[in-house]
């Protein structure tokens, strides 16, 4: 609108000249937003730490033995089934995975790791390394999590399982591929079998086996149809990769608990914004009515109030991200925190929406303000 | 010589307003008719609750009458929809309120600029007018002061400047001297009269103080919702 500039800027001038009033709510919202952002960072970090190995896998389906309750440690499938599954319509390639949480000796110290064995080049094996290369067939080698660099592990280092088994020569480093919150040691399926037998002799099988088979589908294949066909042939339980991720012990519960905490914090943030907006609107009713009497439209007043309610939310969110980024930078590399851009933007949007929702009732009150109350003695 | 009167700037015809319903209803205005010519300041006087503030609110487009019409500059204000009434207030009416008159977090100059902005006056023109008005009303040097730093009389002068910056057709002042002593009150009403005359606009001064009302060109009394001009009132009394 022509000449609307000053009328549009009064909320900013008020924010600045009454900054003492806005400071309290800004600090409160900063604390709440920081809590929410830290929870999201922790949730993202824990989720990545618990499921990263499987999420980065190029497999579409994961086949568990039927009696395993879809749990990796309980599942055993003979490798002899691989050619049989490879013939199922819609299957492009079949691989196998074995996992083992164990302790390894590193330069006089020990570290807990997740050893994951995969068939090189097959679905389930990691797709990329950040440096070095992936293990090759027949090697007792490993590509390990970059977090182990802090423990002195370098390319060419040898990792030994405390319980015995073949030592693994480090040939590469991987990132964002943790499993059950532990740094991963990716190796060949053969090496995993040997390490697993040394650490847990009771799990040794007569025929070579893995914990699960991994399947990559042809482009036109229907995952559900292929899963049914595999289950019928193997007496197995076949899950999509997403389902298998959620089946990782504690992963789903952890995610839902953290999401509930985030929702609770957002609810409190919305409540704080609502209370502030309601009190401030009530306190300024005569001022707002005067602006209405002078000819300001109800919509413009409502927009001004929304801007004033959102300003502390925006400042709080920005401060929260700054604080969290500093905390993440200061945290040790093994600490499970991460803030992916999409989640960061999503949370910022949610916080803003919570602020707007909190202001909603006050906006309605502003829209209904009667400018005639400006004239006294009516 | 013909004494040709200019066309009225404001014309009220048969305006009635009742608050409440049934037994609790109160008739604030009963068939009020009034004309105000350009350059004329009328004082609306009467006891508290007589309907004078209702009359002002209806002329300002803040209230809609139950019956009757209000024409300002040829436009029937009562027929305007809600949004258009806000626009009418922003462009055609200048308000001076009784108390809490200025926006407290804006400086004197910004209060004027806000009004100009609501009326759609471009920034450079608004700034030029604000400077000129504040100087004319002896407020030079106080432009950057917040209302809290101004005296009561200065605040009302700023309010008058704000009411004039968009060159309204109608200036409405609701008890503008209520919080001032007599000397300062008379200065404010004198200023209002001068501005109405110089700018050739219609002005309405609502007051219960006849000393203030005396500065107007004409006094209209409101008693129990009925309008009676001074001469008629005198005739009735005698």
Coordinates of C-alpha atoms in Angstrom, one line a residue:
Chain A
X1 CA 0.0 0.0 0.0
X2 CA 1.2 3.5 -0.9
X3 CA 2.7 5.2 2.2
X4 CA 2.2 2.1 4.3
X5 CA 5.8 1.9 5.4
X6 CA 5.7 3.6 8.7
X7 CA 2.4 2.0 9.7
X8 CA 4.0 -1.4 9.0
X9 CA 7.1 -0.6 11.1
X10 CA 5.5 0.4 14.4
X11 CA 5.7 -3.2 15.8
X12 CA 9.5 -3.1 15.3
X13 CA 9.8 0.3 17.0
X14 CA 7.7 -0.9 19.9
X15 CA 9.8 -4.0 20.2
X16 CA 12.9 -1.9 20.5
X17 CA 11.5 0.8 22.8
X18 CA 9.8 -1.7 25.1
X19 CA 12.6 -4.2 24.8
X20 CA 12.6 -4.7 28.6
X21 CA 9.2 -6.2 28.4
X22 CA 10.1 -8.5 25.5
X23 CA 13.4 -9.6 27.1
X24 CA 11.8 -11.9 29.6
X25 CA 9.8 -13.9 27.2
X26 CA 12.8 -13.9 24.7
X27 CA 15.0 -15.5 27.4
X28 CA 12.4 -18.0 28.3
X29 CA 11.8 -19.0 24.7
X30 CA 15.5 -19.2 24.1
X31 CA 15.8 -21.7 26.9
X32 CA 12.9 -23.7 25.6
X33 CA 14.1 -23.6 22.0
X34 CA 17.6 -24.6 23.1
X35 CA 16.1 -27.5 24.9
X36 CA 14.1 -28.5 21.8
X37 CA 17.1 -28.1 19.5
X38 CA 19.4 -30.1 21.8
X39 CA 16.8 -32.8 22.0
X40 CA 16.5 -32.9 18.2
X41 CA 20.3 -33.0 17.9
X42 CA 20.5 -35.8 20.5
X43 CA 17.7 -37.6 18.8
X44 CA 19.2 -37.3 15.4
X45 CA 22.6 -38.3 16.8
X46 CA 21.3 -41.3 18.7
X47 CA 19.1 -42.4 15.7
X48 CA 22.1 -42.1 13.4
X49 CA 24.3 -43.9 15.9
X50 CA 21.8 -46.7 16.3
X51 CA 20.8 -47.2 12.7
X52 CA 23.4 -45.6 10.5
X53 CA 24.9 -48.8 9.3
X54 CA 21.6 -50.1 8.0
X55 CA 20.3 -46.8 6.7
X56 CA 23.4 -46.3 4.5
X57 CA 23.1 -49.8 3.2
X58 CA 22.0 -50.1 -0.5
X59 CA 19.8 -53.1 0.4
X60 CA 16.0 -52.9 -0.2
X61 CA 14.9 -55.9 1.9
X62 CA 16.4 -57.7 4.9
X63 CA 15.6 -61.4 5.5
X64 CA 15.6 -62.6 9.1
X65 CA 15.1 -66.2 10.2
X66 CA 11.5 -66.7 11.2
X67 CA 12.2 -67.5 14.9
X68 CA 14.4 -64.5 15.4
X69 CA 11.7 -61.9 16.2
X70 CA 13.5 -59.8 13.6
X71 CA 16.5 -59.3 15.9
X72 CA 19.9 -59.5 14.4
X73 CA 21.6 -61.4 17.3
X74 CA 18.9 -64.1 17.2
X75 CA 18.7 -64.5 13.5
X76 CA 20.7 -67.2 11.5
X77 CA 20.4 -67.9 7.8
X78 CA 22.6 -70.3 5.9
X79 CA 24.6 -68.8 3.1
X80 CA 23.5 -71.7 0.9
X81 CA 20.1 -69.9 0.6
X82 CA 21.7 -67.1 -1.4
X83 CA 21.5 -68.7 -4.9
X84 CA 17.9 -69.8 -4.2
X85 CA 16.8 -66.3 -3.2
X86 CA 18.7 -64.9 -6.2
X87 CA 16.3 -66.8 -8.5
X88 CA 13.2 -65.1 -7.0
X89 CA 11.5 -62.8 -9.5
X90 CA 12.3 -59.2 -8.7
X91 CA 15.6 -59.9 -6.9
X92 CA 18.6 -58.1 -8.5
X93 CA 21.3 -59.1 -6.0
X94 CA 21.6 -60.9 -2.7
X95 CA 24.1 -60.3 0.1
X96 CA 24.5 -61.2 3.7
X97 CA 25.2 -59.4 7.0
X98 CA 26.5 -60.5 10.4
X99 CA 26.8 -58.2 13.4
X100 CA 28.7 -58.5 16.6
X101 CA 29.1 -56.1 19.4
X102 CA 32.5 -56.7 20.9
X103 CA 35.6 -55.3 22.5
X104 CA 38.8 -54.6 20.6
X105 CA 42.3 -53.8 21.8
X106 CA 43.7 -50.5 20.5
X107 CA 47.2 -49.4 21.4
X108 CA 47.0 -50.6 24.9
X109 CA 43.4 -49.5 25.4
X110 CA 40.1 -51.1 24.6
X111 CA 37.0 -49.9 22.8
X112 CA 33.6 -51.3 22.2
X113 CA 32.7 -51.6 18.6
X114 CA 30.1 -53.2 16.3
X115 CA 31.8 -55.6 13.9
X116 CA 29.7 -56.0 10.8
X117 CA 30.6 -58.6 8.2
X118 CA 29.3 -58.2 4.6
X119 CA 30.0 -59.8 1.3
X120 CA 32.1 -57.2 -0.6
X121 CA 30.2 -55.7 -3.5
X122 CA 26.9 -57.2 -2.5
X123 CA 23.8 -55.5 -1.0
X124 CA 24.4 -54.7 2.7
X125 CA 28.1 -53.8 2.3
X126 CA 28.8 -50.1 2.7
X127 CA 28.7 -48.1 -0.5
X128 CA 31.5 -45.6 0.2
X129 CA 34.4 -44.7 2.4
X130 CA 35.7 -41.3 3.5
X131 CA 39.3 -42.4 3.0
X132 CA 41.1 -45.6 2.0
X133 CA 39.0 -48.4 0.5
X134 CA 36.5 -51.1 1.5
X135 CA 37.6 -54.6 2.5
X136 CA 38.0 -57.1 -0.4
X137 CA 37.1 -60.8 -0.6
X138 CA 39.5 -63.1 1.2
X139 CA 41.1 -60.3 3.3
X140 CA 41.1 -60.0 7.0
X141 CA 40.7 -56.3 6.7
X142 CA 38.3 -53.6 7.8
X143 CA 37.0 -50.2 7.1
X144 CA 36.4 -48.6 10.4
X145 CA 34.4 -45.6 11.8
X146 CA 36.2 -42.3 11.7
X147 CA 35.6 -41.9 15.5
X148 CA 38.3 -44.6 16.0
X149 CA 40.9 -42.1 14.7
X150 CA 40.6 -40.4 18.1
X151 CA 41.8 -43.8 19.6
X152 CA 44.9 -43.7 17.4
X153 CA 43.6 -46.0 14.6
X154 CA 45.2 -45.2 11.2
X155 CA 45.2 -46.7 7.8
X156 CA 47.4 -49.9 8.2
X157 CA 46.7 -50.2 11.9
X158 CA 45.7 -53.6 13.2
X159 CA 42.6 -54.2 15.3
X160 CA 42.5 -57.2 17.6
X161 CA 39.3 -58.5 19.2
X162 CA 39.9 -59.0 22.9
X163 CA 38.2 -62.4 22.8
X164 CA 40.5 -63.6 20.0
X165 CA 40.0 -64.3 16.3
X166 CA 41.9 -62.9 13.3
X167 CA 43.4 -59.4 13.6
X168 CA 42.0 -56.9 11.1
X169 CA 44.1 -54.5 9.1
X170 CA 42.5 -51.1 8.7
X171 CA 42.2 -50.3 5.0
X172 CA 39.6 -47.5 5.1
X173 CA 37.4 -45.2 7.2
X174 CA 33.6 -44.8 7.0
X175 CA 31.4 -42.1 8.5
X176 CA 27.8 -42.0 9.7
X177 CA 27.5 -45.8 9.7
X178 CA 27.3 -46.6 13.4
X179 CA 25.3 -49.5 14.8
X180 CA 23.7 -49.7 18.2
X181 CA 25.5 -46.5 19.1
X182 CA 28.9 -48.1 18.6
X183 CA 31.5 -47.3 16.0
X184 CA 31.4 -49.9 13.2
X185 CA 34.2 -52.1 12.0
X186 CA 33.1 -53.2 8.5
X187 CA 34.8 -56.4 7.5
X188 CA 34.2 -59.4 5.3
X189 CA 31.6 -62.0 6.2
X190 CA 34.3 -64.6 6.5
X191 CA 36.3 -62.5 9.0
X192 CA 33.0 -61.8 11.0
X193 CA 32.3 -65.5 11.2
X194 CA 35.8 -66.1 12.6
X195 CA 35.5 -63.2 15.1
X196 CA 32.0 -64.3 16.1
X197 CA 33.1 -67.8 16.7
X198 CA 35.9 -66.6 18.9
X199 CA 33.7 -64.2 20.9
X200 CA 30.6 -66.4 21.1
X201 CA 31.4 -70.1 20.5
X202 CA 27.8 -71.1 21.2
X203 CA 26.7 -69.3 18.0
X204 CA 28.9 -71.3 15.8
X205 CA 26.9 -73.2 13.0
X206 CA 27.8 -76.3 11.1
X207 CA 27.2 -74.7 7.7
X208 CA 28.5 -71.2 6.9
X209 CA 25.8 -68.7 7.9
X210 CA 25.0 -65.0 8.3
X211 CA 22.5 -63.3 10.6
X212 CA 20.4 -61.9 7.7
X213 CA 20.3 -61.9 4.0
X214 CA 20.1 -58.5 2.1
X215 CA 18.3 -58.1 -1.1
X216 CA 18.5 -55.4 -3.8
X217 CA 15.4 -55.3 -6.0
X218 CA 15.1 -54.8 -9.7
X219 CA 13.7 -51.3 -10.6
X220 CA 10.2 -52.6 -11.4
X221 CA 9.9 -55.1 -8.5
X222 CA 7.2 -54.7 -5.8
X223 CA 8.9 -55.0 -2.4
X224 CA 5.9 -56.7 -0.7
X225 CA 5.5 -59.3 -3.4
X226 CA 9.2 -60.2 -3.3
X227 CA 9.1 -60.3 0.5
X228 CA 6.2 -62.8 0.4
X229 CA 8.0 -65.0 -2.2
X230 CA 11.2 -65.1 -0.1
X231 CA 9.3 -65.9 3.1
X232 CA 7.5 -68.7 1.4
X233 CA 10.8 -70.3 0.2
X234 CA 12.9 -69.8 3.3
X235 CA 10.5 -69.9 6.3
X236 CA 11.9 -66.4 7.0
X237 CA 10.6 -63.0 7.9
X238 CA 11.5 -60.4 5.2
X239 CA 11.3 -56.7 6.1
X240 CA 11.9 -53.6 4.1
X241 CA 15.0 -51.7 5.1
X242 CA 12.9 -49.1 7.0
X243 CA 11.1 -51.9 8.9
X244 CA 14.4 -53.5 9.7
X245 CA 15.8 -50.2 11.0
X246 CA 12.8 -49.9 13.3
X247 CA 13.4 -53.5 14.4
X248 CA 16.9 -52.6 15.8
X249 CA 16.5 -53.0 19.5
X250 CA 15.5 -49.8 21.2
X251 CA 15.6 -47.7 18.0
X252 CA 11.9 -47.1 17.6
X253 CA 11.3 -46.6 21.4
X254 CA 14.2 -44.2 21.6
X255 CA 12.9 -42.2 18.6
X256 CA 9.3 -42.0 19.9
X257 CA 10.5 -41.0 23.4
X258 CA 12.6 -38.2 22.1
X259 CA 9.8 -37.0 19.7
X260 CA 7.5 -37.0 22.7
X261 CA 9.9 -34.8 24.6
X262 CA 10.3 -32.5 21.7
X263 CA 6.5 -32.2 21.4
X264 CA 6.2 -31.4 25.1
X265 CA 8.8 -28.7 24.8
X266 CA 7.1 -27.2 21.7
X267 CA 3.8 -27.3 23.6
X268 CA 5.3 -25.4 26.5
X269 CA 6.9 -22.9 24.0
X270 CA 3.5 -22.4 22.4
X271 CA 2.0 -21.9 25.9
X272 CA 4.6 -19.3 26.8
X273 CA 4.0 -17.4 23.6
X274 CA 0.3 -17.6 24.0
X275 CA 0.4 -16.4 27.6
X276 CA 2.7 -13.5 26.6
X277 CA 0.6 -12.5 23.7
X278 CA -2.6 -12.8 25.7
X279 CA -1.3 -10.6 28.6
X280 CA 0.3 -8.1 26.3
X281 CA -2.8 -7.8 24.2
X282 CA -5.0 -7.3 27.2
X283 CA -2.6 -4.7 28.6
X284 CA -2.6 -2.8 25.4
X285 CA -6.3 -3.1 24.5
X286 CA -6.8 0.7 24.6
X287 CA -3.7 1.4 22.6
X288 CA -4.8 -1.1 19.9
X289 CA -8.3 0.4 19.9
X290 CA -6.8 3.8 19.4
X291 CA -4.9 2.6 16.4
X292 CA -8.1 1.1 15.1
X293 CA -9.9 4.4 15.6
X294 CA -7.2 6.2 13.7
X295 CA -7.8 4.0 10.8
X296 CA -5.5 1.1 11.1
X297 CA -7.1 -2.1 9.7
X298 CA -7.7 -5.0 12.0
X299 CA -5.6 -7.2 9.7
X300 CA -2.7 -4.8 10.0
X301 CA -2.9 -4.8 13.8
X302 CA -3.1 -8.5 13.9
X303 CA 0.0 -8.8 11.6
X304 CA 1.8 -6.4 14.0
X305 CA 0.9 -8.5 17.0
X306 CA 2.0 -11.7 15.2
X307 CA 5.3 -10.1 14.3
X308 CA 5.8 -9.1 17.9
X309 CA 4.9 -12.5 19.2
X310 CA 7.1 -14.2 16.6
X311 CA 10.1 -11.9 17.1
X312 CA 11.1 -13.5 20.5
X313 CA 10.5 -16.9 19.0
X314 CA 12.8 -16.2 16.0
X315 CA 15.4 -14.7 18.3
X316 CA 15.1 -17.7 20.7
X317 CA 15.4 -20.1 17.8
X318 CA 18.4 -18.4 16.3
X319 CA 20.1 -18.3 19.7
X320 CA 19.2 -21.9 20.3
X321 CA 20.8 -23.0 17.1
X322 CA 23.9 -21.0 17.9
X323 CA 24.2 -22.5 21.4
X324 CA 23.6 -26.0 20.1
X325 CA 26.1 -25.6 17.3
X326 CA 28.7 -24.5 19.8
X327 CA 27.9 -27.5 22.1
X328 CA 28.1 -29.9 19.1
X329 CA 31.4 -28.4 18.1
X330 CA 32.7 -28.8 21.6
X331 CA 31.4 -32.4 22.1
X332 CA 33.8 -35.3 21.7
X333 CA 33.4 -37.1 18.3
X334 CA 31.9 -40.2 19.9
X335 CA 29.1 -38.2 21.6
X336 CA 26.0 -39.0 19.6
X337 CA 24.8 -35.5 18.5
X338 CA 24.0 -34.4 15.0
X339 CA 21.8 -31.7 13.5
X340 CA 21.0 -32.4 9.8
X341 CA 19.8 -29.4 7.9
X342 CA 16.4 -30.8 7.0
X343 CA 15.6 -31.6 10.7
X344 CA 17.0 -28.2 11.7
X345 CA 14.8 -26.4 9.2
X346 CA 11.8 -28.6 10.1
X347 CA 12.2 -27.9 13.8
X348 CA 12.6 -24.1 13.2
X349 CA 9.3 -24.3 11.2
X350 CA 7.6 -26.2 14.0
X351 CA 8.8 -23.7 16.6
X352 CA 7.5 -20.8 14.5
X353 CA 4.2 -22.6 14.0
X354 CA 4.0 -23.2 17.7
X355 CA 4.5 -19.5 18.3
X356 CA 1.9 -18.6 15.8
X357 CA -0.6 -21.1 17.2
X358 CA 0.0 -19.7 20.7
X359 CA -0.8 -16.2 19.4
X360 CA -3.9 -17.3 17.6
X361 CA -6.4 -16.5 20.4
X362 CA -4.9 -13.1 20.9
X363 CA -5.1 -12.4 17.2
X364 CA -8.8 -13.1 17.3
X365 CA -9.2 -10.7 20.2
X366 CA -7.3 -8.0 18.2
X367 CA -9.5 -8.6 15.2
X368 CA -12.6 -8.0 17.4
X369 CA -11.4 -4.9 19.2
X370 CA -14.0 -2.2 19.0
X371 CA -12.4 1.2 18.1
X372 CA -15.3 3.0 19.7
X373 CA -13.9 2.2 23.2
X374 CA -11.4 5.0 22.4
X375 CA -14.2 7.5 23.0
X376 CA -14.7 7.7 26.7
X377 CA -18.1 8.1 28.5
X378 CA -19.9 6.1 25.7
Chain B
X1 CA -25.9 41.5 -1.4
X2 CA -26.6 37.8 -1.1
X3 CA -25.2 36.0 2.0
X4 CA -24.7 32.7 0.2
X5 CA -23.8 29.9 2.7
X6 CA -21.3 27.2 1.6
X7 CA -22.7 23.6 1.4
X8 CA -22.4 21.8 4.7
X9 CA -19.3 19.6 5.2
X10 CA -21.2 17.4 7.6
X11 CA -24.9 16.6 7.6
X12 CA -26.6 14.4 10.2
X13 CA -30.3 13.6 9.6
X14 CA -32.5 11.8 12.1
X15 CA -29.7 10.0 13.8
X16 CA -30.8 7.7 16.6
X17 CA -28.8 5.3 18.8
X18 CA -30.0 3.1 21.6
X19 CA -27.8 0.9 23.8
X20 CA -29.1 -2.3 25.2
X21 CA -32.5 -3.9 24.7
X22 CA -35.9 -4.0 26.3
X23 CA -36.2 -2.6 29.8
X24 CA -32.4 -1.9 30.1
X25 CA -32.2 0.0 26.9
X26 CA -30.9 3.6 26.9
X27 CA -31.6 6.1 24.1
X28 CA -28.3 7.9 23.6
X29 CA -29.4 9.9 20.6
X30 CA -33.0 10.5 19.5
X31 CA -33.4 11.8 15.9
X32 CA -30.4 14.1 16.0
X33 CA -30.0 16.4 13.0
X34 CA -27.1 18.7 12.5
X35 CA -25.2 20.6 9.8
X36 CA -21.6 21.8 10.1
X37 CA -20.1 24.1 7.5
X38 CA -16.5 24.1 6.3
X39 CA -14.4 26.4 8.6
X40 CA -16.9 26.1 11.4
X41 CA -16.1 24.7 14.9
X42 CA -19.1 23.6 16.9
X43 CA -19.0 22.7 20.5
X44 CA -21.1 19.9 21.7
X45 CA -21.9 20.4 25.3
X46 CA -24.0 18.5 27.8
X47 CA -23.8 16.6 31.0
X48 CA -22.1 13.2 31.3
X49 CA -24.2 10.5 29.6
X50 CA -26.2 12.9 27.6
X51 CA -25.1 11.4 24.3
X52 CA -22.5 13.8 23.1
X53 CA -19.7 11.2 22.9
X54 CA -22.1 8.9 21.0
X55 CA -22.7 11.8 18.5
X56 CA -18.9 12.2 18.1
X57 CA -18.4 8.4 17.7
X58 CA -21.1 8.2 15.0
X59 CA -19.6 11.1 13.0
X60 CA -16.2 9.5 13.3
X61 CA -17.4 6.2 11.9
X62 CA -16.7 4.4 15.2
X63 CA -20.3 3.6 15.8
X64 CA -23.2 2.9 13.5
X65 CA -26.5 4.6 14.3
X66 CA -29.7 2.6 14.5
X67 CA -31.4 5.1 12.3
X68 CA -30.5 8.2 10.2
X69 CA -27.7 9.2 8.0
X70 CA -24.3 10.9 8.4
X71 CA -22.8 12.5 5.4
X72 CA -19.3 13.8 5.4
X73 CA -18.1 15.5 2.2
X74 CA -21.1 14.0 0.4
X75 CA -20.3 10.4 1.5
X76 CA -22.9 8.5 3.7
X77 CA -20.6 7.2 6.4
X78 CA -23.4 4.9 7.8
X79 CA -23.5 3.0 4.5
X80 CA -19.8 2.2 4.5
X81 CA -18.8 -1.4 5.2
X82 CA -16.3 -2.1 8.1
X83 CA -13.1 -1.9 6.1
X84 CA -14.2 1.2 4.2
X85 CA -15.0 2.9 7.6
X86 CA -11.5 2.3 8.7
X87 CA -10.3 3.9 5.5
X88 CA -12.7 6.8 6.1
X89 CA -11.3 7.4 9.6
X90 CA -7.8 7.3 8.2
X91 CA -8.3 9.7 5.4
X92 CA -11.3 12.0 6.2
X93 CA -11.3 12.3 10.0
X94 CA -8.8 13.8 12.5
X95 CA -9.3 12.6 16.1
X96 CA -8.1 14.2 19.3
X97 CA -9.0 12.0 22.2
X98 CA -9.6 12.8 25.8
X99 CA -6.7 10.8 27.4
X100 CA -4.0 8.3 26.4
X101 CA -4.1 10.2 23.2
X102 CA -0.7 9.5 21.7
X103 CA 0.9 6.1 20.9
X104 CA 3.3 6.0 23.9
X105 CA 6.2 4.2 22.3
X106 CA 6.4 6.5 19.3
X107 CA 8.0 10.0 19.4
X108 CA 6.0 13.1 18.7
X109 CA 7.1 13.1 15.1
X110 CA 6.5 9.4 14.7
X111 CA 2.9 9.8 15.9
X112 CA 2.3 12.1 13.1
X113 CA 4.1 9.9 10.6
X114 CA 2.0 6.9 11.7
X115 CA -1.2 8.9 10.9
X116 CA 0.2 10.0 7.6
X117 CA 1.1 6.5 6.7
X118 CA -2.3 5.2 7.6
X119 CA -3.8 7.8 5.3
X120 CA -1.5 6.7 2.5
X121 CA 0.6 9.8 2.3
X122 CA 4.1 9.1 0.8
X123 CA 7.0 9.3 3.2
X124 CA 8.8 12.5 2.0
X125 CA 5.6 14.4 1.9
X126 CA 4.6 13.1 5.4
X127 CA 8.0 14.1 6.9
X128 CA 7.7 17.6 5.4
X129 CA 4.2 18.1 6.7
X130 CA 5.1 16.7 10.1
X131 CA 8.0 19.1 10.5
X132 CA 5.9 22.1 9.4
X133 CA 3.0 21.2 11.7
X134 CA 5.1 20.6 14.8
X135 CA 6.9 23.9 14.2
X136 CA 3.6 25.7 13.6
X137 CA 2.3 24.3 16.9
X138 CA 5.4 25.4 18.8
X139 CA 6.7 21.9 19.2
X140 CA 10.0 22.4 17.3
X141 CA 12.7 20.7 19.4
X142 CA 10.3 18.2 20.9
X143 CA 10.0 16.0 17.7
X144 CA 12.1 13.2 19.0
X145 CA 10.6 13.1 22.5
X146 CA 8.3 10.2 23.5
X147 CA 4.9 11.3 24.8
X148 CA 5.9 10.5 28.4
X149 CA 8.5 13.3 28.3
X150 CA 5.9 15.9 27.1
X151 CA 3.6 18.0 29.3
X152 CA -0.1 17.5 29.1
X153 CA -0.5 20.6 26.9
X154 CA 2.3 19.6 24.6
X155 CA 0.8 16.1 24.2
X156 CA -2.6 17.6 23.2
X157 CA -0.8 19.9 20.7
X158 CA 0.9 16.9 19.2
X159 CA -2.4 15.1 19.1
X160 CA -3.9 18.1 17.2
X161 CA -1.0 18.1 14.8
X162 CA -1.5 14.4 14.3
X163 CA -5.2 15.0 13.6
X164 CA -4.3 17.5 10.9
X165 CA -1.4 16.0 9.1
X166 CA -3.6 14.1 6.6
X167 CA -5.7 17.2 5.9
X168 CA -9.0 15.7 7.1
X169 CA -12.5 17.1 6.2
X170 CA -13.6 16.7 9.8
X171 CA -11.8 17.3 13.1
X172 CA -13.3 15.6 16.1
X173 CA -12.0 16.4 19.6
X174 CA -13.4 14.4 22.5
X175 CA -13.0 16.4 25.8
X176 CA -9.4 17.4 24.8
X177 CA -9.0 19.7 27.8
X178 CA -10.3 17.3 30.4
X179 CA -6.8 16.8 31.9
X180 CA -5.6 20.4 31.6
X181 CA -6.0 23.5 33.7
X182 CA -8.2 26.3 32.5
X183 CA -5.4 28.4 31.0
X184 CA -3.9 25.4 29.1
X185 CA -7.4 24.2 28.2
X186 CA -8.3 27.5 26.6
X187 CA -5.0 27.5 24.7
X188 CA -5.8 24.1 23.3
X189 CA -9.4 25.0 22.3
X190 CA -8.2 28.3 20.8
X191 CA -5.7 26.4 18.8
X192 CA -8.4 24.0 17.6
X193 CA -10.6 26.9 16.5
X194 CA -7.8 28.6 14.7
X195 CA -6.8 25.5 12.8
X196 CA -10.4 24.8 11.8
X197 CA -10.8 28.3 10.5
X198 CA -7.4 28.5 8.7
X199 CA -7.8 25.1 7.1
X200 CA -11.5 25.6 6.3
X201 CA -12.5 22.2 7.7
X202 CA -15.4 21.2 9.9
X203 CA -14.7 20.8 13.6
X204 CA -16.5 19.3 16.5
X205 CA -15.4 19.9 20.1
X206 CA -17.1 17.7 22.7
X207 CA -16.9 19.3 26.1
X208 CA -18.8 19.6 29.3
X209 CA -17.0 22.9 30.2
X210 CA -18.9 25.9 28.8
X211 CA -15.8 28.1 29.1
X212 CA -14.1 25.8 26.6
X213 CA -17.2 25.6 24.5
X214 CA -17.3 29.4 24.2
X215 CA -14.3 29.3 21.9
X216 CA -16.4 27.5 19.3
X217 CA -18.4 29.3 16.6
X218 CA -21.6 27.6 17.8
X219 CA -22.7 25.6 20.8
X220 CA -24.9 22.6 20.5
X221 CA -26.4 21.1 23.7
X222 CA -27.2 17.5 24.0
X223 CA -29.7 16.7 26.7
X224 CA -31.1 13.1 27.0
X225 CA -30.2 12.3 23.4
X226 CA -31.9 15.4 22.0
X227 CA -29.8 18.1 20.2
X228 CA -30.7 21.7 20.9
X229 CA -28.6 24.6 19.6
X230 CA -27.8 27.5 22.0
X231 CA -30.4 30.0 20.7
X232 CA -33.2 27.5 20.9
X233 CA -32.1 26.5 24.4
X234 CA -32.1 30.2 25.5
X235 CA -35.6 30.6 24.0
X236 CA -36.9 27.6 26.0
X237 CA -35.3 28.8 29.2
X238 CA -36.8 32.2 28.9

